[in-house]
Amino acid sequence: YNTTNLLHLLRMSGPSVEVGFTDPLNNPLLFAPEHFPSKIGGHPAWLNPSNLPAVPLCSLCGDPLIFFAQIYAGLDRPSNGFHRTLYMFVCTRGSCYSDNQQPVRVFRSQLAADNPFYSVQPVPEGDADVNEIGENKSFAQSHNGYTNICGMCGCKAPLKCGKCQAVHYCSKTHQKEDWHDHKLHCTDQPSIFNKPAYLSKSSLLFKEFDIMIDREKEKEDLQMDPEELARIQNSSDGYDISGNDAESLSKEYGQDSDPTFTKFKERISRDPSQVLRYARHDAPLWPVPTSQCDTAPPCTVCHEPRSFEVQFLPSLLYLLGVGKQKDEMDWATIVVYSCSKDCEVEDYVEEFAWTQTYPSIPTNGS
């Protein structure tokens, strides 16, 4: 499904669960803002190019958070919310993911159908010409002239290189990290070409994937061999989690099959390649019984309750090759709650994200 199909699916009425799958995108211009992408990794494609939020910082270590994913989920109304995107940022330090700590942040942006930045008519995907890098009008309208963005992470950039005056940064941290490469071509001569951020690659960023959306398969539509179902119920095989996570689950529950994890595996087995689940106003699918979110705080704008919207699954970490090393982030799921009333907002408003971690691996003598 392309972005238009995604928008259509998420607006369909009735209780349903949409599941997301990753797909590499050969044409990076399709990640430009006017295509309203849903994606993993790379730079954020900001929906509203003005008044971007300041780079979010980890509440534990203080490092700038790194963009992880964005989900385009427009509402079926022409007013504010017709275009609607959620942006999630995460800390990459594994030590910050413990004891119900929440080193993740999520932001919501909304626009009306008639807005200063995008045409009411969608831009055909076939119009994205990768050879027109220097003349992409959408990028010029969406970023240049509105808000400078960090060349390292794609966030709002109040700082810039003092010599070339051409490269901008969100923080001293990212400016220092970029200096090793930037000094090789930094010049006091005016730059005549600025490559759009969604075509640039930084070592800080996660690998970029398009998100494809489809409805979750119904149980009655599945034909699973009873022996295969029993294997799923009694092992962590068949679902991609890191070795550390599998060891944690094994030591925590021993030979007894935990009903929460069993339910999780059975439901995921309907679409084993899924990396996210979208079920607006429904409930998340928790992988483990510990560290679940009981109640999300209310919306900071209208003060109405927040409700569940989307969750990211640990198969994403496996796909990105993250969580294998000791100090890399690792989690069971990240669950996003947003304003249940879809209140109108200007610029960006922070919503609530909850990180569920796996049980700690017991040590000898504990």
Short mmCIF file of C-alpha atoms in Angstrom, two decimals:
data_model
loop_
_atom_site.label_atom_id
_atom_site.label_comp_id
_atom_site.label_asym_id
_atom_site.label_seq_id
_atom_site.Cartn_x
_atom_site.Cartn_y
_atom_site.Cartn_z
CA TYR A 1 0.00 0.00 0.00
CA ASN A 2 1.18 3.49 -0.72
CA THR A 3 0.57 6.50 1.49
CA THR A 4 -2.85 7.20 -0.01
CA ASN A 5 -3.99 3.67 0.82
CA LEU A 6 -2.66 4.10 4.35
CA LEU A 7 -4.69 7.26 4.81
CA HIS A 8 -7.79 5.50 3.52
CA LEU A 9 -7.36 2.46 5.75
CA LEU A 10 -6.85 4.43 8.92
CA ARG A 11 -10.00 6.44 8.24
CA MET A 12 -12.21 3.38 7.77
CA SER A 13 -14.90 3.08 10.41
CA GLY A 14 -15.46 0.15 12.72
CA PRO A 15 -13.18 -1.66 15.12
CA SER A 16 -10.13 -3.04 13.39
CA VAL A 17 -6.40 -3.46 13.74
CA GLU A 18 -4.00 -2.33 11.06
CA VAL A 19 -0.56 -3.91 11.00
CA GLY A 20 2.56 -2.35 9.53
CA PHE A 21 5.38 -3.96 7.57
CA THR A 22 8.68 -2.47 6.48
CA ASP A 23 9.84 -2.13 2.91
CA PRO A 24 13.03 -0.47 1.58
CA LEU A 25 12.26 2.54 -0.61
CA ASN A 26 14.37 2.91 -3.73
CA ASN A 27 13.40 6.54 -4.36
CA PRO A 28 14.21 8.65 -1.28
CA LEU A 29 12.21 11.58 -2.65
CA LEU A 30 9.07 9.67 -1.66
CA PHE A 31 10.07 10.38 1.94
CA ALA A 32 9.65 14.10 1.23
CA PRO A 33 6.99 15.86 3.33
CA GLU A 34 4.48 16.35 0.50
CA HIS A 35 4.12 12.58 0.15
CA PHE A 36 3.07 12.34 3.83
CA PRO A 37 5.22 9.29 4.54
CA SER A 38 4.97 6.74 7.29
CA LYS A 39 8.46 5.43 7.88
CA ILE A 40 11.13 4.09 10.16
CA GLY A 41 14.49 5.84 10.54
CA GLY A 42 16.23 8.52 8.54
CA HIS A 43 15.38 12.18 9.19
CA PRO A 44 11.86 13.20 10.21
CA ALA A 45 9.73 14.54 7.35
CA TRP A 46 8.09 17.38 9.25
CA LEU A 47 4.43 17.92 8.41
CA ASN A 48 4.33 21.53 9.60
CA PRO A 49 7.63 23.15 8.59
CA SER A 50 7.23 26.16 10.88
CA ASN A 51 7.90 26.24 14.61
CA LEU A 52 9.41 22.79 14.90
CA PRO A 53 9.85 21.44 18.42
CA ALA A 54 13.28 21.81 19.98
CA VAL A 55 15.38 18.69 19.79
CA PRO A 56 13.97 16.35 22.46
CA LEU A 57 16.42 15.30 25.17
CA CYS A 58 16.53 12.07 27.13
CA SER A 59 15.19 12.70 30.64
CA LEU A 60 17.77 10.29 32.04
CA CYS A 61 21.13 10.85 30.31
CA GLY A 62 20.42 14.26 28.76
CA ASP A 63 21.54 13.24 25.25
CA PRO A 64 19.54 14.37 22.21
CA LEU A 65 16.99 11.73 21.27
CA ILE A 66 17.16 10.23 17.78
CA PHE A 67 14.24 10.10 15.41
CA PHE A 68 12.85 6.57 15.25
CA ALA A 69 9.56 6.59 13.34
CA GLN A 70 6.64 8.63 12.07
CA ILE A 71 3.07 7.54 11.35
CA TYR A 72 0.77 9.50 9.06
CA ALA A 73 -2.81 9.03 10.26
CA GLY A 74 -5.04 11.77 8.90
CA LEU A 75 -8.58 12.27 10.17
CA ASP A 76 -11.78 12.21 8.15
CA ARG A 77 -12.42 15.93 8.44
CA PRO A 78 -11.33 18.90 6.33
CA SER A 79 -10.42 21.03 9.35
CA ASN A 80 -7.31 20.80 11.52
CA GLY A 81 -6.40 17.12 11.55
CA PHE A 82 -7.03 16.29 7.91
CA HIS A 83 -3.25 15.87 7.77
CA ARG A 84 -1.96 14.33 10.97
CA THR A 85 1.41 12.76 11.80
CA LEU A 86 2.94 11.27 14.94
CA TYR A 87 6.73 11.48 15.43
CA MET A 88 8.63 9.25 17.86
CA PHE A 89 12.14 9.83 19.20
CA VAL A 90 14.18 7.41 21.28
CA CYS A 91 17.36 7.32 23.32
CA THR A 92 19.91 4.86 21.97
CA ARG A 93 21.56 4.15 25.36
CA GLY A 94 20.56 0.75 26.69
CA SER A 95 21.19 1.82 30.28
CA CYS A 96 18.24 4.24 30.05
CA TYR A 97 15.77 1.39 29.46
CA SER A 98 15.17 -0.05 32.92
CA ASP A 99 12.90 0.25 35.95
CA ASN A 100 9.98 1.72 33.99
CA GLN A 101 12.08 4.66 32.82
CA GLN A 102 10.73 6.34 29.70
CA PRO A 103 13.58 7.58 27.44
CA VAL A 104 11.18 8.10 24.51
CA ARG A 105 9.04 11.04 23.40
CA VAL A 106 6.31 11.43 20.80
CA PHE A 107 4.86 14.51 19.11
CA ARG A 108 1.66 15.15 17.15
CA SER A 109 1.27 17.62 14.28
CA GLN A 110 -1.95 18.47 12.43
CA LEU A 111 -2.99 20.62 9.48
CA ALA A 112 -6.26 21.35 7.74
CA ALA A 113 -6.83 20.22 4.15
CA ASP A 114 -6.45 23.83 3.07
CA ASN A 115 -3.12 24.96 4.51
CA PRO A 116 -0.17 27.16 3.48
CA PHE A 117 2.21 24.27 2.79
CA TYR A 118 0.52 21.61 0.66
CA SER A 119 -1.91 21.47 -2.22
CA VAL A 120 -5.38 20.12 -1.58
CA GLN A 121 -4.69 17.67 -4.40
CA PRO A 122 -2.13 14.96 -3.48
CA VAL A 123 1.18 14.94 -5.30
CA PRO A 124 1.44 11.84 -7.54
CA GLU A 125 4.25 9.55 -6.45
CA GLY A 126 5.39 9.35 -10.07
CA ASP A 127 6.34 13.03 -9.90
CA ALA A 128 9.16 12.34 -7.45
CA ASP A 129 12.23 12.49 -9.68
CA VAL A 130 15.39 11.52 -7.85
CA ASN A 131 17.39 13.47 -10.45
CA GLU A 132 15.78 16.76 -9.38
CA ILE A 133 17.50 16.86 -6.00
CA GLY A 134 18.52 20.50 -6.19
CA GLU A 135 15.16 21.75 -7.45
CA ASN A 136 12.67 19.95 -5.25
CA LYS A 137 10.11 22.67 -4.61
CA SER A 138 8.47 20.79 -1.77
CA PHE A 139 11.62 20.77 0.27
CA ALA A 140 12.26 24.45 -0.41
CA GLN A 141 8.76 25.22 0.80
CA SER A 142 8.77 22.73 3.65
CA HIS A 143 12.06 23.58 5.30
CA ASN A 144 14.23 26.26 3.67
CA GLY A 145 12.84 29.65 4.54
CA TYR A 146 10.90 28.32 7.51
CA THR A 147 13.12 26.51 9.98
CA ASN A 148 16.75 25.45 9.82
CA ILE A 149 17.18 21.76 10.57
CA CYS A 150 20.11 19.83 11.97
CA GLY A 151 22.18 18.04 9.37
CA MET A 152 22.80 15.21 11.83
CA CYS A 153 19.31 14.42 13.09
CA GLY A 154 16.81 16.56 11.18
CA CYS A 155 15.51 18.47 14.21
CA LYS A 156 15.18 22.22 14.72
CA ALA A 157 18.65 23.77 14.50
CA PRO A 158 19.31 27.10 16.26
CA LEU A 159 23.10 26.67 15.89
CA LYS A 160 25.29 26.79 12.78
CA CYS A 161 28.89 26.32 11.79
CA GLY A 162 30.76 29.56 12.51
CA LYS A 163 33.01 29.19 9.47
CA CYS A 164 30.86 28.12 6.54
CA GLN A 165 27.58 29.43 7.99
CA ALA A 166 25.84 26.78 5.88
CA VAL A 167 25.44 23.74 8.13
CA HIS A 168 23.04 23.91 11.05
CA TYR A 169 22.84 21.90 14.26
CA CYS A 170 20.28 21.23 16.95
CA SER A 171 22.87 21.15 19.73
CA LYS A 172 26.55 21.39 20.60
CA THR A 173 26.51 17.62 20.98
CA HIS A 174 25.66 17.00 17.33
CA GLN A 175 27.94 19.79 16.14
CA LYS A 176 30.88 18.13 17.89
CA GLU A 177 29.95 14.71 16.55
CA ASP A 178 29.79 16.04 12.98
CA TRP A 179 33.06 17.99 13.09
CA HIS A 180 35.24 15.00 12.22
CA ASP A 181 33.53 14.78 8.80
CA HIS A 182 32.45 18.38 8.33
CA LYS A 183 35.94 19.84 8.75
CA LEU A 184 37.07 18.02 5.60
CA HIS A 185 34.88 20.20 3.38
CA CYS A 186 34.07 23.20 5.56
CA THR A 187 34.79 26.45 3.76
CA ASP A 188 34.07 30.12 4.24
CA GLN A 189 32.86 30.29 0.63
CA PRO A 190 29.07 30.52 0.22
CA SER A 191 27.41 27.19 -0.45
CA ILE A 192 25.44 26.96 -3.67
CA PHE A 193 23.78 23.61 -3.02
CA ASN A 194 22.04 22.28 0.04
CA LYS A 195 21.07 18.65 -0.21
CA PRO A 196 17.60 17.96 1.21
CA ALA A 197 17.73 16.28 4.61
CA TYR A 198 15.75 13.25 3.52
CA LEU A 199 18.48 12.51 0.96
CA SER A 200 21.32 12.87 3.47
CA LYS A 201 22.60 10.09 5.66
CA SER A 202 24.10 10.45 9.11
CA SER A 203 25.74 7.73 11.18
CA LEU A 204 23.45 8.71 14.05
CA LEU A 205 20.31 7.78 12.16
CA PHE A 206 18.48 4.49 12.01
CA LYS A 207 18.24 2.67 8.70
CA GLU A 208 15.30 4.00 6.73
CA PHE A 209 12.28 1.89 5.76
CA ASP A 210 8.90 2.66 4.28
CA ILE A 211 5.92 1.40 6.29
CA MET A 212 3.31 -0.58 4.40
CA ILE A 213 -0.11 -0.97 6.02
CA ASP A 214 -2.73 -3.71 5.80
CA ARG A 215 -5.59 -4.97 7.92
CA GLU A 216 -4.72 -7.68 10.40
CA LYS A 217 -5.82 -11.12 9.29
CA GLU A 218 -8.87 -12.46 11.07
CA LYS A 219 -8.41 -15.61 13.11
CA GLU A 220 -11.03 -17.50 11.12
CA ASP A 221 -9.12 -16.73 7.91
CA LEU A 222 -6.02 -18.50 9.16
CA GLN A 223 -5.21 -22.11 8.49
CA MET A 224 -2.44 -23.13 10.85
CA ASP A 225 -1.27 -26.63 11.43
CA PRO A 226 -1.98 -27.68 15.06
CA GLU A 227 1.65 -28.71 15.54
CA GLU A 228 2.82 -25.29 14.32
CA LEU A 229 0.42 -23.57 16.73
CA ALA A 230 1.75 -25.69 19.60
CA ARG A 231 5.33 -24.76 18.65
CA ILE A 232 4.45 -21.05 18.74
CA GLN A 233 2.76 -21.44 22.12
CA ASN A 234 5.72 -23.19 23.70
CA SER A 235 8.72 -21.31 22.35
CA SER A 236 9.96 -17.88 21.41
CA ASP A 237 10.86 -19.16 17.93
CA GLY A 238 8.99 -17.77 14.97
CA TYR A 239 9.15 -14.21 16.23
CA ASP A 240 12.29 -12.14 15.91
CA ILE A 241 13.54 -10.95 19.29
CA SER A 242 17.10 -10.60 20.44
CA GLY A 243 18.96 -13.41 22.15
CA ASN A 244 19.07 -11.41 25.38
CA ASP A 245 15.30 -11.06 25.34
CA ALA A 246 14.73 -14.75 24.69
CA GLU A 247 17.08 -15.60 27.58
CA SER A 248 15.26 -13.16 29.83
CA LEU A 249 11.89 -14.67 29.03
CA SER A 250 13.18 -18.21 29.51
CA LYS A 251 14.71 -17.50 32.92
CA GLU A 252 11.74 -15.46 34.11
CA TYR A 253 9.07 -18.02 33.29
CA GLY A 254 11.03 -21.26 33.21
CA GLN A 255 9.25 -24.12 31.49
CA ASP A 256 5.80 -22.70 32.16
CA SER A 257 4.28 -20.82 29.27
CA ASP A 258 3.30 -17.32 30.33
CA PRO A 259 -0.26 -16.58 29.13
CA THR A 260 0.52 -12.96 28.24
CA PHE A 261 3.46 -13.87 26.03
CA THR A 262 1.52 -16.83 24.58
CA LYS A 263 -1.37 -14.54 23.63
CA PHE A 264 1.11 -12.10 22.12
CA LYS A 265 2.79 -14.78 20.00
CA GLU A 266 -0.48 -16.27 18.83
CA ARG A 267 -1.84 -12.90 17.73
CA ILE A 268 1.42 -11.87 16.04
CA SER A 269 1.51 -15.21 14.20
CA ARG A 270 -1.39 -13.99 12.04
CA ASP A 271 1.08 -11.63 10.35
CA PRO A 272 4.56 -12.70 11.51
CA SER A 273 6.42 -9.92 9.65
CA GLN A 274 4.56 -7.05 11.29
CA VAL A 275 6.56 -4.34 13.04
CA LEU A 276 3.74 -2.16 14.36
CA ARG A 277 0.07 -2.34 15.27
CA TYR A 278 -2.41 0.50 14.79
CA ALA A 279 -5.74 0.26 16.64
CA ARG A 280 -7.10 3.70 17.49
CA HIS A 281 -8.99 3.84 20.82
CA ASP A 282 -8.47 0.09 21.31
CA ALA A 283 -5.84 -1.55 23.54
CA PRO A 284 -2.20 -2.52 23.03
CA LEU A 285 -1.02 -6.09 22.77
CA TRP A 286 1.45 -6.49 25.64
CA PRO A 287 4.28 -9.01 25.12
CA VAL A 288 4.91 -9.58 28.86
CA PRO A 289 2.79 -9.08 32.01
CA THR A 290 5.22 -6.74 33.76
CA SER A 291 5.76 -2.99 33.30
CA GLN A 292 2.47 -2.35 31.54
CA CYS A 293 0.98 1.13 31.39
CA ASP A 294 -2.18 1.34 33.50
CA THR A 295 -3.33 4.84 32.60
CA ALA A 296 -1.89 7.46 30.28
CA PRO A 297 -1.93 11.08 31.50
CA PRO A 298 -4.53 13.39 29.89
CA CYS A 299 -3.91 15.59 26.89
CA THR A 300 -1.89 18.67 27.83
CA VAL A 301 -3.92 20.85 25.43
CA CYS A 302 -7.59 20.02 26.04
CA HIS A 303 -7.13 17.90 29.19
CA GLU A 304 -9.30 15.10 27.79
CA PRO A 305 -8.15 11.48 28.30
CA ARG A 306 -5.57 9.99 26.00
CA SER A 307 -6.26 6.65 24.31
CA PHE A 308 -4.11 4.01 22.67
CA GLU A 309 -3.20 4.62 19.04
CA VAL A 310 -0.14 2.66 17.87
CA GLN A 311 2.57 0.35 19.20
CA PHE A 312 5.98 -0.59 17.84
CA LEU A 313 7.08 -4.21 18.13
CA PRO A 314 10.48 -5.64 19.10
CA SER A 315 10.86 -7.16 15.63
CA LEU A 316 11.87 -3.64 14.58
CA LEU A 317 14.98 -3.87 16.74
CA TYR A 318 15.87 -7.19 15.13
CA LEU A 319 15.36 -5.65 11.68
CA LEU A 320 17.55 -2.66 12.54
CA GLY A 321 20.23 -4.81 14.17
CA VAL A 322 19.73 -3.04 17.51
CA GLY A 323 19.67 -4.57 20.97
CA LYS A 324 22.43 -7.10 20.46
CA GLN A 325 25.09 -5.13 22.33
CA LYS A 326 25.09 -4.44 26.06
CA ASP A 327 24.48 -0.69 25.93
CA GLU A 328 22.04 -0.60 23.01
CA MET A 329 18.37 0.15 23.54
CA ASP A 330 16.18 -2.88 24.06
CA TRP A 331 12.46 -3.10 24.79
CA ALA A 332 9.43 -5.36 24.51
CA THR A 333 7.19 -2.72 22.92
CA ILE A 334 6.69 1.04 22.74
CA VAL A 335 3.05 2.11 23.06
CA VAL A 336 1.79 5.53 21.98
CA TYR A 337 -1.27 7.21 23.51
CA SER A 338 -2.76 10.33 21.93
CA CYS A 339 -5.63 12.73 22.63
CA SER A 340 -8.88 10.77 22.41
CA LYS A 341 -10.71 13.86 21.12
CA ASP A 342 -8.15 14.69 18.41
CA CYS A 343 -8.10 18.26 19.64
CA GLU A 344 -6.95 20.92 17.20
CA VAL A 345 -3.33 21.95 17.69
CA GLU A 346 -0.98 24.49 16.22
CA ASP A 347 2.59 23.49 15.47
CA TYR A 348 3.52 20.42 17.57
CA VAL A 349 2.16 19.02 20.83
CA GLU A 350 3.71 16.25 22.88
CA GLU A 351 1.74 13.06 23.39
CA PHE A 352 2.58 10.11 25.65
CA ALA A 353 4.73 7.06 24.92
CA TRP A 354 5.29 4.11 27.23
CA THR A 355 8.24 1.73 26.91
CA GLN A 356 7.69 -1.79 28.20
CA THR A 357 10.93 -3.61 28.93
CA TYR A 358 11.58 -7.31 29.39
CA PRO A 359 12.08 -8.74 32.89
CA SER A 360 15.64 -8.52 34.15
CA ILE A 361 17.64 -11.69 33.82
CA PRO A 362 18.01 -13.18 37.30
CA THR A 363 21.58 -13.48 38.55
CA ASN A 364 23.00 -16.27 40.69
CA GLY A 365 22.02 -15.89 44.26
CA SER A 366 19.16 -13.48 43.54
#
